[in-house]
Coordinates of C-alpha atoms in Angstrom, one line a residue:
Chain H
X1 CA 18.3 -10.3 -4.1
X2 CA 18.2 -8.8 -0.9
X3 CA 16.7 -10.3 2.1
X4 CA 13.3 -11.1 1.3
X5 CA 10.8 -9.2 3.5
X6 CA 7.3 -10.9 4.7
X7 CA 5.6 -8.5 1.8
X8 CA 7.5 -10.5 -0.7
X9 CA 7.3 -13.4 0.6
X10 CA 3.6 -13.2 1.0
X11 CA 3.5 -12.3 -3.1
X12 CA 5.6 -14.9 -3.8
X13 CA 3.7 -17.3 -2.0
X14 CA 0.4 -16.6 -3.4
X15 CA 1.6 -15.7 -6.7
X16 CA 2.5 -19.8 -6.6
X17 CA -0.8 -20.9 -5.2
X18 CA -2.4 -19.2 -8.0
X19 CA -0.2 -20.5 -10.8
X20 CA -1.0 -24.3 -9.5
X21 CA -4.9 -23.1 -9.4
X22 CA -4.5 -21.9 -12.8
X23 CA -2.4 -24.5 -14.5
X24 CA -4.7 -27.0 -12.2
X25 CA -8.2 -25.5 -14.0
X26 CA -7.3 -24.1 -17.3
X27 CA -4.9 -26.8 -18.5
X28 CA -7.3 -27.4 -21.8
X29 CA -7.2 -24.1 -22.4
X30 CA -4.9 -22.3 -24.9
X31 CA -1.9 -21.2 -23.8
X32 CA -3.0 -17.5 -24.5
X33 CA -5.9 -17.8 -22.2
X34 CA -3.4 -19.2 -19.5
X35 CA -1.1 -16.3 -19.7
X36 CA -3.5 -14.2 -19.9
X37 CA -4.9 -15.9 -16.6
X38 CA -1.2 -15.8 -15.1
X39 CA -0.9 -12.4 -15.7
X40 CA -4.1 -11.6 -13.9
X41 CA -2.9 -13.9 -10.9
X42 CA 0.7 -12.0 -11.2
X43 CA -1.1 -8.4 -10.4
X44 CA -4.0 -10.1 -8.1
X45 CA -1.1 -11.8 -6.0
X46 CA 1.0 -8.1 -6.3
X47 CA -1.8 -6.2 -5.3
X48 CA -3.0 -8.5 -2.4
X49 CA 0.2 -8.5 -0.7
X50 CA 1.1 -5.1 -0.8
X51 CA -2.4 -4.6 1.3
X52 CA -5.2 -2.4 1.2
X53 CA -3.3 0.3 2.7
X54 CA -2.6 1.4 -0.7
X55 CA -4.4 3.4 -3.3
X56 CA -3.2 1.5 -6.3
X57 CA -3.6 -2.3 -4.7
X58 CA -7.2 -1.5 -3.8
X59 CA -8.1 -0.2 -7.4
X60 CA -5.9 -2.7 -8.8
X61 CA -7.7 -5.6 -7.2
X62 CA -11.0 -3.7 -8.0
X63 CA -10.3 -3.9 -11.5
X64 CA -9.2 -7.3 -11.6
X65 CA -12.7 -8.3 -9.3
X66 CA -15.1 -6.2 -11.5
X67 CA -13.3 -8.1 -14.7
X68 CA -14.0 -11.5 -13.6
X69 CA -17.5 -10.9 -12.0
X70 CA -18.6 -9.4 -15.4
X71 CA -16.9 -12.9 -17.2
X72 CA -16.0 -10.3 -20.0
X73 CA -12.7 -10.2 -19.1
X74 CA -10.6 -9.9 -22.0
X75 CA -11.8 -7.0 -23.8
X76 CA -11.4 -3.7 -20.9
X77 CA -8.4 -6.0 -19.8
X78 CA -6.9 -6.5 -22.8
X79 CA -7.3 -2.7 -23.8
X80 CA -5.7 -1.7 -20.6
X81 CA -3.1 -4.3 -21.0
X82 CA -2.6 -3.0 -24.3
X83 CA -2.2 0.5 -23.1
X84 CA 0.2 -0.5 -20.6
X85 CA 2.5 -3.4 -22.4
X86 CA 2.0 -2.1 -25.8
X87 CA 5.2 -1.6 -27.8
X88 CA 6.1 2.2 -27.5
X89 CA 2.6 2.9 -26.9
X90 CA 3.1 6.9 -26.4
X91 CA -0.3 6.8 -24.1
X92 CA 0.6 9.9 -22.4
X93 CA 3.4 11.7 -21.4
X94 CA 3.6 13.7 -17.9
X95 CA 1.3 13.0 -15.2
X96 CA -2.0 12.1 -17.6
X97 CA 0.0 9.3 -18.7
X98 CA 1.6 8.4 -15.4
X99 CA -2.3 8.0 -14.2
X100 CA -3.3 5.6 -16.9
X101 CA -0.3 3.2 -16.1
X102 CA -0.8 3.6 -12.3
X103 CA -3.9 1.6 -10.9
X104 CA -6.2 4.3 -9.5
X105 CA -4.2 7.3 -10.6
X106 CA -6.9 9.2 -11.8
X107 CA -8.3 10.3 -8.9
X108 CA -5.5 11.3 -6.6
X109 CA -3.3 14.6 -6.2
X110 CA -0.4 15.0 -8.4
X111 CA 1.7 14.6 -4.8
X112 CA -0.2 11.2 -3.9
X113 CA 0.3 10.1 -7.7
X114 CA 3.8 9.8 -7.3
X115 CA 3.4 8.2 -3.8
X116 CA 1.8 5.9 -5.3
X117 CA 4.0 5.7 -8.6
X118 CA 7.1 4.6 -6.2
X119 CA 5.0 1.9 -4.4
X120 CA 3.9 0.3 -7.5
X121 CA 7.0 0.5 -9.2
X122 CA 8.6 -1.7 -5.8
X123 CA 5.6 -4.0 -6.1
X124 CA 6.3 -4.5 -10.0
X125 CA 9.8 -5.1 -10.0
X126 CA 9.7 -7.8 -6.5
X127 CA 6.9 -9.0 -8.8
X128 CA 8.9 -9.3 -11.8
X129 CA 12.0 -11.0 -10.2
X130 CA 9.9 -13.4 -8.6
X131 CA 8.3 -14.4 -11.9
X132 CA 11.8 -14.2 -13.5
X133 CA 13.2 -16.7 -10.6
X134 CA 10.5 -18.7 -11.4
X135 CA 10.7 -19.1 -15.2
X136 CA 14.5 -19.7 -14.6
X137 CA 13.9 -22.9 -12.1
X138 CA 11.5 -24.1 -14.5
X139 CA 14.1 -23.9 -17.4
X140 CA 16.9 -25.7 -15.1
X141 CA 14.7 -28.6 -14.9
X142 CA 13.6 -28.4 -18.2
X143 CA 10.1 -27.9 -17.9
X144 CA 10.4 -24.7 -20.2
Chain D
X1 CA -23.3 -13.9 -1.2
X2 CA -25.6 -11.0 -0.2
X3 CA -23.1 -9.7 2.5
X4 CA -20.5 -9.4 -0.8
X5 CA -23.0 -7.7 -2.5
X6 CA -23.9 -4.9 0.0
X7 CA -20.1 -4.7 0.2
X8 CA -19.7 -4.4 -2.7
X9 CA -22.1 -2.0 -3.5
X10 CA -20.7 0.3 -0.6
X11 CA -17.6 -0.3 -1.8
X12 CA -18.3 1.4 -4.8
X13 CA -20.0 4.1 -3.3
X14 CA -16.8 4.3 -1.3
X15 CA -14.6 4.2 -4.1
X16 CA -15.6 8.5 -4.7
X17 CA -15.6 9.0 -1.3
X18 CA -12.1 7.7 -1.2
X19 CA -10.8 9.3 -3.1
X20 CA -12.5 12.4 -1.8
X21 CA -11.6 11.8 1.5
X22 CA -8.2 12.4 1.3
X23 CA -8.1 10.1 4.6
X24 CA -10.3 11.1 6.6
X25 CA -13.3 10.0 6.8
X26 CA -16.1 11.4 9.0
X27 CA -18.4 8.7 7.8
X28 CA -15.9 6.7 8.9
X29 CA -16.8 5.5 12.5
X30 CA -18.1 2.4 10.8
X31 CA -14.3 1.0 10.9
X32 CA -16.0 -2.2 10.9
X33 CA -17.9 -2.0 7.9
X34 CA -14.5 -0.9 6.0
X35 CA -12.9 -4.1 7.9
X36 CA -15.6 -6.2 6.0
X37 CA -14.9 -4.5 2.8
X38 CA -11.3 -5.4 2.8
X39 CA -12.1 -8.8 4.1
X40 CA -14.6 -9.5 1.3
X41 CA -12.2 -7.8 -1.2
X42 CA -9.9 -10.4 -1.7
X43 CA -10.6 -13.9 -3.1
X44 CA -7.3 -15.0 -2.4
X45 CA -8.0 -15.1 1.0
X46 CA -10.2 -13.3 2.9
X47 CA -9.1 -13.2 6.0
X48 CA -5.2 -12.6 5.5
X49 CA -6.2 -8.3 5.4
X50 CA -8.0 -9.1 8.9
X51 CA -4.6 -11.1 10.5
X52 CA -2.2 -8.4 8.8
X53 CA -4.3 -6.0 10.0
X54 CA -3.2 -7.1 14.0
X55 CA 0.4 -6.6 12.3
X56 CA 0.5 -3.8 9.9
X57 CA -2.6 -1.8 10.6
X58 CA -4.1 -2.1 7.9
X59 CA -7.2 -0.6 6.5
X60 CA -9.2 0.1 3.7
X61 CA -9.0 3.8 4.1
X62 CA -5.9 5.8 4.3
X63 CA -4.0 8.8 5.1
X64 CA -2.2 9.8 1.8
X65 CA 0.9 9.9 3.0
X66 CA 4.1 7.1 3.2
X67 CA 2.7 6.2 6.8
X68 CA 5.5 5.2 8.8
X69 CA 3.8 5.5 12.2
X70 CA 3.5 2.7 14.4
X71 CA 0.2 3.2 15.0
X72 CA -2.4 1.9 13.2
X73 CA -4.6 4.1 11.0
X74 CA -7.5 2.2 12.3
X75 CA -7.0 3.7 15.6
X76 CA -6.1 6.9 14.0
X77 CA -9.0 6.7 12.1
X78 CA -11.3 5.8 14.8
X79 CA -10.4 8.5 16.6
X80 CA -10.3 11.1 14.2
X81 CA -14.4 11.1 14.6
X82 CA -13.8 12.6 18.4
X83 CA -11.1 15.1 16.7
X84 CA -13.7 16.1 14.2
X85 CA -16.7 16.0 17.0
X86 CA -14.2 17.9 18.9
X87 CA -13.8 20.8 16.2
X88 CA -17.3 21.0 15.7
X89 CA -18.2 21.0 19.4
X90 CA -15.8 23.9 20.3
X91 CA -18.4 25.2 22.7
X92 CA -17.6 21.6 24.8
X93 CA -14.1 22.1 24.4
X94 CA -14.2 25.7 26.6
X95 CA -15.5 24.0 29.5
X96 CA -12.0 23.0 30.2
X97 CA -9.1 21.1 28.7
X98 CA -9.9 18.4 30.6
X99 CA -13.5 17.5 29.2
X100 CA -12.4 15.5 25.8
X101 CA -14.0 12.3 24.3
X102 CA -11.8 9.5 26.4
X103 CA -10.8 7.7 23.0
X104 CA -8.8 11.0 22.2
X105 CA -6.9 10.3 24.8
X106 CA -5.3 7.1 22.7
X107 CA -4.2 9.0 20.1
X108 CA -1.8 10.8 21.1
X109 CA -0.6 8.3 24.4
X110 CA -0.1 11.7 26.5
X111 CA -2.8 13.3 28.5
X112 CA -0.6 16.4 28.8
X113 CA -0.8 16.2 24.8
X114 CA -4.6 16.3 24.5
X115 CA -4.7 19.1 27.4
X116 CA -2.9 21.5 24.6
X117 CA -4.6 20.5 21.7
X118 CA -7.8 21.0 23.6
X119 CA -6.5 24.1 24.7
X120 CA -4.9 25.2 21.6
X121 CA -8.5 24.2 19.8
X122 CA -10.5 26.4 22.0
X123 CA -7.4 29.1 21.3
X124 CA -8.4 28.3 17.9
X125 CA -12.1 29.3 18.6
X126 CA -11.9 32.1 20.3
X127 CA -9.0 33.3 17.6
X128 CA -11.5 32.2 14.7
X129 CA -14.6 34.3 16.8
X130 CA -12.1 37.6 16.8
X131 CA -8.5 36.9 15.1
X132 CA -7.2 40.6 16.1
X133 CA -7.4 39.1 20.0
X134 CA -5.0 36.5 19.2
X135 CA -2.6 38.2 21.4
X136 CA -4.6 37.9 24.2
X137 CA -5.4 34.3 23.3
X138 CA -2.2 33.4 22.5
X139 CA -0.9 34.7 26.0
X140 CA -1.8 31.6 28.2
X141 CA -0.2 28.9 25.6
X142 CA 2.8 30.6 24.4
X143 CA 4.4 29.5 27.8
X144 CA 4.0 25.3 27.2
X145 CA 4.7 25.6 23.6
X146 CA 7.8 25.3 22.6
X147 CA 9.0 22.5 24.8
X148 CA 5.9 20.9 23.4
X149 CA 6.1 22.2 19.5
X150 CA 8.8 19.3 19.0
X151 CA 6.7 16.6 21.3
X152 CA 3.7 17.3 19.0
X153 CA 5.5 17.2 15.9
X154 CA 6.8 13.7 16.3
X155 CA 3.3 12.5 17.9
X156 CA 1.3 13.9 15.0
X157 CA 0.9 11.0 13.4
X158 CA 1.5 9.5 9.8
X159 CA 0.2 12.5 8.2
X160 CA 3.4 14.1 6.2
X161 CA 6.0 11.7 7.4
X162 CA 7.9 10.9 3.9
X163 CA 11.1 9.5 5.6
X164 CA 10.3 9.6 9.3
X165 CA 12.4 13.1 9.8
X166 CA 9.3 14.8 11.3
X167 CA 10.6 17.9 9.1
X168 CA 8.1 17.4 6.6
X169 CA 5.9 20.0 8.0
X170 CA 3.5 20.9 5.1
X171 CA 0.5 23.2 4.9
X172 CA -1.4 22.7 2.4
X173 CA -3.9 25.8 3.0
X174 CA -5.1 27.9 5.5
X175 CA -8.5 29.1 5.7
X176 CA -9.1 32.9 4.9
X177 CA -10.4 33.7 8.7
X178 CA -6.7 32.7 10.1
X179 CA -4.9 34.4 7.9
X180 CA -3.9 37.1 9.7
X181 CA -3.3 34.6 12.6
X182 CA -0.9 32.7 10.4
X183 CA 1.6 35.1 9.4
X184 CA 1.9 36.5 13.3
X185 CA 2.1 33.0 14.0
X186 CA 4.4 31.3 11.6
X187 CA 6.7 33.8 12.6
X188 CA 6.5 33.9 16.4
X189 CA 5.2 30.5 17.3
X190 CA 6.4 26.7 16.7
X191 CA 4.0 24.0 15.5
X192 CA 1.8 24.1 18.1
X193 CA -0.5 26.3 16.3
X194 CA -0.3 24.2 13.5
X195 CA -0.9 20.9 15.2
X196 CA -3.6 22.4 17.1
X197 CA -5.5 23.3 13.9
X198 CA -4.8 20.5 12.8
X199 CA -7.6 19.4 14.6
X200 CA -10.1 21.2 13.5
X201 CA -9.0 21.0 10.2
X202 CA -9.7 17.5 9.9
X203 CA -13.5 18.2 9.3
X204 CA -12.4 20.6 6.4
X205 CA -10.4 17.8 5.0
X206 CA -13.4 16.5 2.8
X207 CA -13.6 20.0 1.4
X208 CA -10.0 20.0 -0.3
X209 CA -10.2 16.9 -1.5
X210 CA -13.2 17.2 -3.6
X211 CA -12.6 20.1 -5.2
X212 CA -9.4 18.4 -6.0
X213 CA -10.3 15.3 -7.3
X214 CA -10.5 16.3 -10.8
X215 CA -6.8 15.6 -11.2
X216 CA -4.8 19.1 -10.3
X217 CA -1.1 19.6 -11.5
X218 CA 0.9 20.1 -9.4
X219 CA 1.4 23.4 -9.1
X220 CA -2.5 24.4 -8.2
X221 CA -3.1 24.8 -4.4
X222 CA -7.0 24.6 -4.1
X223 CA -8.1 27.2 -2.0
X224 CA -10.8 26.7 -0.3
X225 CA -9.5 23.0 0.5
X226 CA -7.1 22.3 3.9
X227 CA -4.8 19.3 4.7
X228 CA -2.9 19.2 7.7
X229 CA -1.4 22.0 9.0
X230 CA 2.1 22.5 10.1
X231 CA 4.1 24.5 10.7
X232 CA 6.3 26.8 7.8
X233 CA 8.6 29.3 8.6
X234 CA 8.5 32.1 5.4
X235 CA 12.2 31.9 4.8
X236 CA 14.5 35.3 4.3
X237 CA 12.8 37.7 1.6
X238 CA 10.6 35.2 0.6
X239 CA 6.8 35.4 0.1
X240 CA 5.1 35.0 3.5
X241 CA 1.4 35.0 1.6
X242 CA 0.0 31.8 3.0
X243 CA -0.7 30.4 -0.4
X244 CA 2.6 30.5 -1.8
X245 CA 3.9 29.0 1.6
X246 CA 1.4 26.2 0.9
X247 CA 2.6 26.4 -2.7
X248 CA 6.3 25.8 -1.4
X249 CA 5.9 23.5 0.8
X250 CA 4.0 21.2 -1.8
X251 CA 6.2 21.6 -4.1
X252 CA 8.7 20.6 -1.9
X253 CA 6.7 17.8 -1.1
X254 CA 7.0 16.9 -4.5
X255 CA 10.4 17.5 -5.2
X256 CA 10.9 14.8 -2.5
X257 CA 9.1 12.4 -3.5
X258 CA 10.6 13.2 -7.4
X259 CA 13.8 11.9 -5.7
X260 CA 12.8 9.0 -4.0
X261 CA 11.5 7.7 -8.2
X262 CA 14.6 8.7 -9.4
X263 CA 16.1 6.6 -6.6
X264 CA 13.8 3.9 -7.6
X265 CA 14.2 3.9 -11.5
X266 CA 17.5 2.9 -12.3
X267 CA 19.7 5.0 -14.2
X268 CA 18.2 7.9 -13.5
X269 CA 20.6 9.7 -11.3
X270 CA 21.8 12.0 -14.0
X271 CA 18.7 13.0 -15.4
X272 CA 17.4 16.9 -14.3
X273 CA 14.2 18.1 -14.6
X274 CA 10.8 17.0 -13.7
X275 CA 9.2 16.5 -17.4
X276 CA 12.2 14.1 -18.3
X277 CA 11.9 12.4 -15.4
X278 CA 8.4 11.8 -15.8
X279 CA 8.6 10.0 -19.0
X280 CA 11.6 8.1 -17.8
X281 CA 9.2 6.6 -15.1
X282 CA 6.4 5.9 -17.2
X283 CA 9.0 4.3 -19.5
X284 CA 9.9 2.4 -17.0
X285 CA 6.4 1.3 -15.5
X286 CA 5.9 0.6 -19.2
X287 CA 8.6 -2.0 -19.4
X288 CA 7.8 -3.3 -16.2
X289 CA 4.1 -4.3 -17.2
X290 CA 5.2 -5.7 -20.6
X291 CA 8.3 -8.1 -18.6
X292 CA 5.1 -9.1 -16.3
X293 CA 3.1 -10.6 -19.5
X294 CA 6.1 -11.3 -21.2
X295 CA 6.7 -13.6 -18.0
X296 CA 3.0 -15.0 -17.5
X297 CA 2.8 -15.8 -21.4
X298 CA 6.2 -18.0 -20.9
X299 CA 4.6 -19.4 -17.6
X300 CA 2.1 -20.5 -19.3
X301 CA 4.1 -22.9 -20.8
X302 CA 5.3 -24.4 -17.6
X303 CA 3.9 -27.9 -16.7
X304 CA 2.1 -27.5 -13.2
X305 CA 5.6 -28.0 -10.9
X306 CA 4.5 -27.1 -7.1
X307 CA 7.0 -25.6 -5.8
X308 CA 5.8 -23.6 -2.7
X309 CA 10.2 -23.0 -1.9
X310 CA 9.2 -19.3 -1.7
X311 CA 12.6 -18.5 0.0
X312 CA 14.8 -20.3 -2.1
X313 CA 12.7 -18.6 -5.0
X314 CA 13.4 -15.4 -3.7
X315 CA 17.1 -15.9 -2.6
X316 CA 18.1 -17.6 -5.5
X317 CA 20.9 -19.3 -4.1
X318 CA 19.9 -22.4 -3.8
X319 CA 19.3 -22.2 -8.0
X320 CA 22.9 -21.1 -8.3
X321 CA 24.3 -23.8 -5.8
X322 CA 22.4 -26.4 -7.2
X323 CA 23.1 -25.4 -11.4
X324 CA 21.6 -28.0 -13.6
X325 CA 19.8 -29.9 -10.5
X326 CA 16.0 -29.3 -9.6
X327 CA 16.3 -29.6 -5.5
X328 CA 15.4 -26.2 -4.7
X329 CA 12.7 -26.6 -7.2
X330 CA 11.0 -30.0 -5.0
X331 CA 9.8 -32.7 -7.0
X332 CA 10.6 -33.1 -10.4
X333 CA 11.0 -36.7 -12.1
X334 CA 14.4 -36.4 -12.6
X335 CA 16.1 -36.4 -9.1
X336 CA 19.0 -37.4 -7.9
X337 CA 20.7 -39.2 -4.5
X338 CA 22.3 -36.0 -2.9
X339 CA 19.7 -33.7 -3.7
X340 CA 17.6 -35.5 -1.0
X341 CA 18.9 -34.0 1.8
X342 CA 18.7 -30.9 -0.3
X343 CA 15.5 -30.8 -1.0
X344 CA 14.0 -31.7 2.2
X345 CA 16.3 -29.1 3.6
X346 CA 14.4 -27.0 1.0
X347 CA 11.1 -28.1 2.4
X348 CA 12.1 -27.4 5.8
X349 CA 12.8 -23.5 4.8
X350 CA 9.6 -23.6 3.0
X351 CA 7.8 -24.7 6.0
X352 CA 9.4 -22.3 8.0
X353 CA 9.5 -19.5 6.2
X354 CA 5.6 -19.7 4.5
X355 CA 4.3 -20.1 8.3
X356 CA 1.7 -22.4 7.0
X357 CA 3.8 -25.2 6.4
X358 CA 2.4 -27.8 9.4
X359 CA 4.5 -30.6 10.4
X360 CA 2.4 -33.1 8.6
X361 CA 2.8 -30.7 5.1
X362 CA 6.6 -30.8 5.2
X363 CA 6.5 -35.1 6.6
X364 CA 4.2 -35.5 3.6
X365 CA 6.4 -33.7 1.3
X366 CA 9.5 -35.3 2.3
X367 CA 7.9 -38.7 2.0
X368 CA 6.9 -38.0 -1.2
X369 CA 10.2 -37.1 -1.8
X370 CA 11.4 -40.6 -0.8
X371 CA 9.0 -42.4 -2.7
X372 CA 10.5 -40.1 -5.8
X373 CA 13.3 -41.7 -5.1
X374 CA 13.1 -44.8 -4.5
X375 CA 11.3 -45.7 -7.8
X376 CA 11.4 -42.3 -9.8
X377 CA 9.4 -43.7 -12.7
X378 CA 6.9 -45.6 -11.3
X379 CA 6.2 -43.2 -8.4
X380 CA 6.0 -39.8 -9.7
X381 CA 2.8 -39.9 -10.6
X382 CA 1.9 -40.8 -6.9
X383 CA 4.2 -38.2 -6.1
X384 CA 2.0 -35.4 -7.8
X385 CA -0.7 -36.9 -5.7
X386 CA 0.8 -36.2 -2.8
X387 CA 2.2 -33.3 -3.6
X388 CA -1.3 -31.6 -4.6
X389 CA -2.5 -33.2 -1.2
X390 CA 0.0 -31.2 0.5
X391 CA -0.9 -28.0 -1.6
X392 CA -4.4 -28.5 -0.4
X393 CA -3.2 -29.3 3.1
X394 CA -1.3 -25.9 3.6
X395 CA -4.6 -24.7 1.4
X396 CA -6.5 -25.9 4.3
X397 CA -4.5 -25.0 7.1
X398 CA -4.2 -21.6 6.0
X399 CA -8.0 -21.4 6.0
X400 CA -8.1 -22.7 9.1
X401 CA -6.1 -20.4 10.3
X402 CA -8.0 -17.4 8.8
X403 CA -11.1 -18.7 10.9
X404 CA -8.8 -18.3 13.6
X405 CA -8.6 -15.0 13.5

């Protein structure tokens, strides 16, 4: 990876903290629950490190907090996650599909949508790389 | 927390406002409240966005463009209010270019620019009063326009800088009053009119955004909406209708962003056409999200390893160099002797890179590492406790830092 910019460093730091937190608090829960929490932690740390300048980060954080507050996090989150992560799910094509994928995409015009998508993709790829490297290092030391 | 509740309520209200305001919010003289929103809106590090505020100029609301301006949006938005009031109080402007709200001087760091803006906005006022007298009105301003156009273009902050080129000047739409003026001006003058009209048009920004909240497709240009003005020169043989001009500008904007996205998404350099490109983008985002989910499931199985060697994780060099060892990782039970220095190095790196590693933390980490080394079997758990202490310490120090800031 190229020189890590401060944003990705922050993202990594926050994600790791969140990861340890999840492990500490939910070590007795099932793996699925923990996995879901880790996923939320990943999105949250990503959105947080992206900063409040971005509409998608604000929308994402808002969604996560709303879900956490309601204490029924999984229902809506699973639906949305499934929509985003479902295998070969044709949610929609074109701008509507993009709006559904990118958090906060419903409320902006096409131009801003494209812009937000670009930033979202950047941050998502950084997050994926980070998680991949954590998983790799975990497998290296034989814990995975 | 009651503060959180009211912040959340105001946040929800602001949700609609945010998306409908396109970044310029006349209600937003409460920059402090928005900062409050920013700070509350985070469970990890409440203060961090405030801290980074100073560095990045983060703000809860934004101008919806990729902003490369060094000026903080907070400054901008606070000073949009004087601009808005300036546009509304046109009569006050006509008293003279020197009569301006003092805040506006911050906004472009140039008092002459302020004068010009005032003059041109008063010019706009007069032209709006009588669109057919624009020739006369243009007279006094025509002289100093050209040398200033570029300057104004550059200082016009953060509105349309896509790649920082400053050539990104778009006029989303023009008011019908200025229609005739625009045709003449666009062909004669430079940016000046556009720039000057940028200020009075800020107040109408909200209208545009509210028109647009139903998520239009790309080609539609809201007629009643106005955004920041940029000069557009009608090309030879092309329609000079203001609507088509605006549309063309918008199309260019969209195509630029599509190109940018094309670079981001791997394997899309050969794809032509917006529809296919959009599908590719959607697929890519979906695949990324799937990867996140898959990796999070995978990480759920990982035992808690408190490695905060952030830099090593990101750079992967250490991982490659010490394959089979865990030095980059930090504290693992199967520690080998030569790893010690390496892990120390990694820890020091962490201390430096994370900005929160106090010397205490590093020392504790190293000492715990040493304990590990001495008797790996028995001391693992103790080291683990130490690690947790270290984590708490880093957390704590971080929070202290927040409080100070």
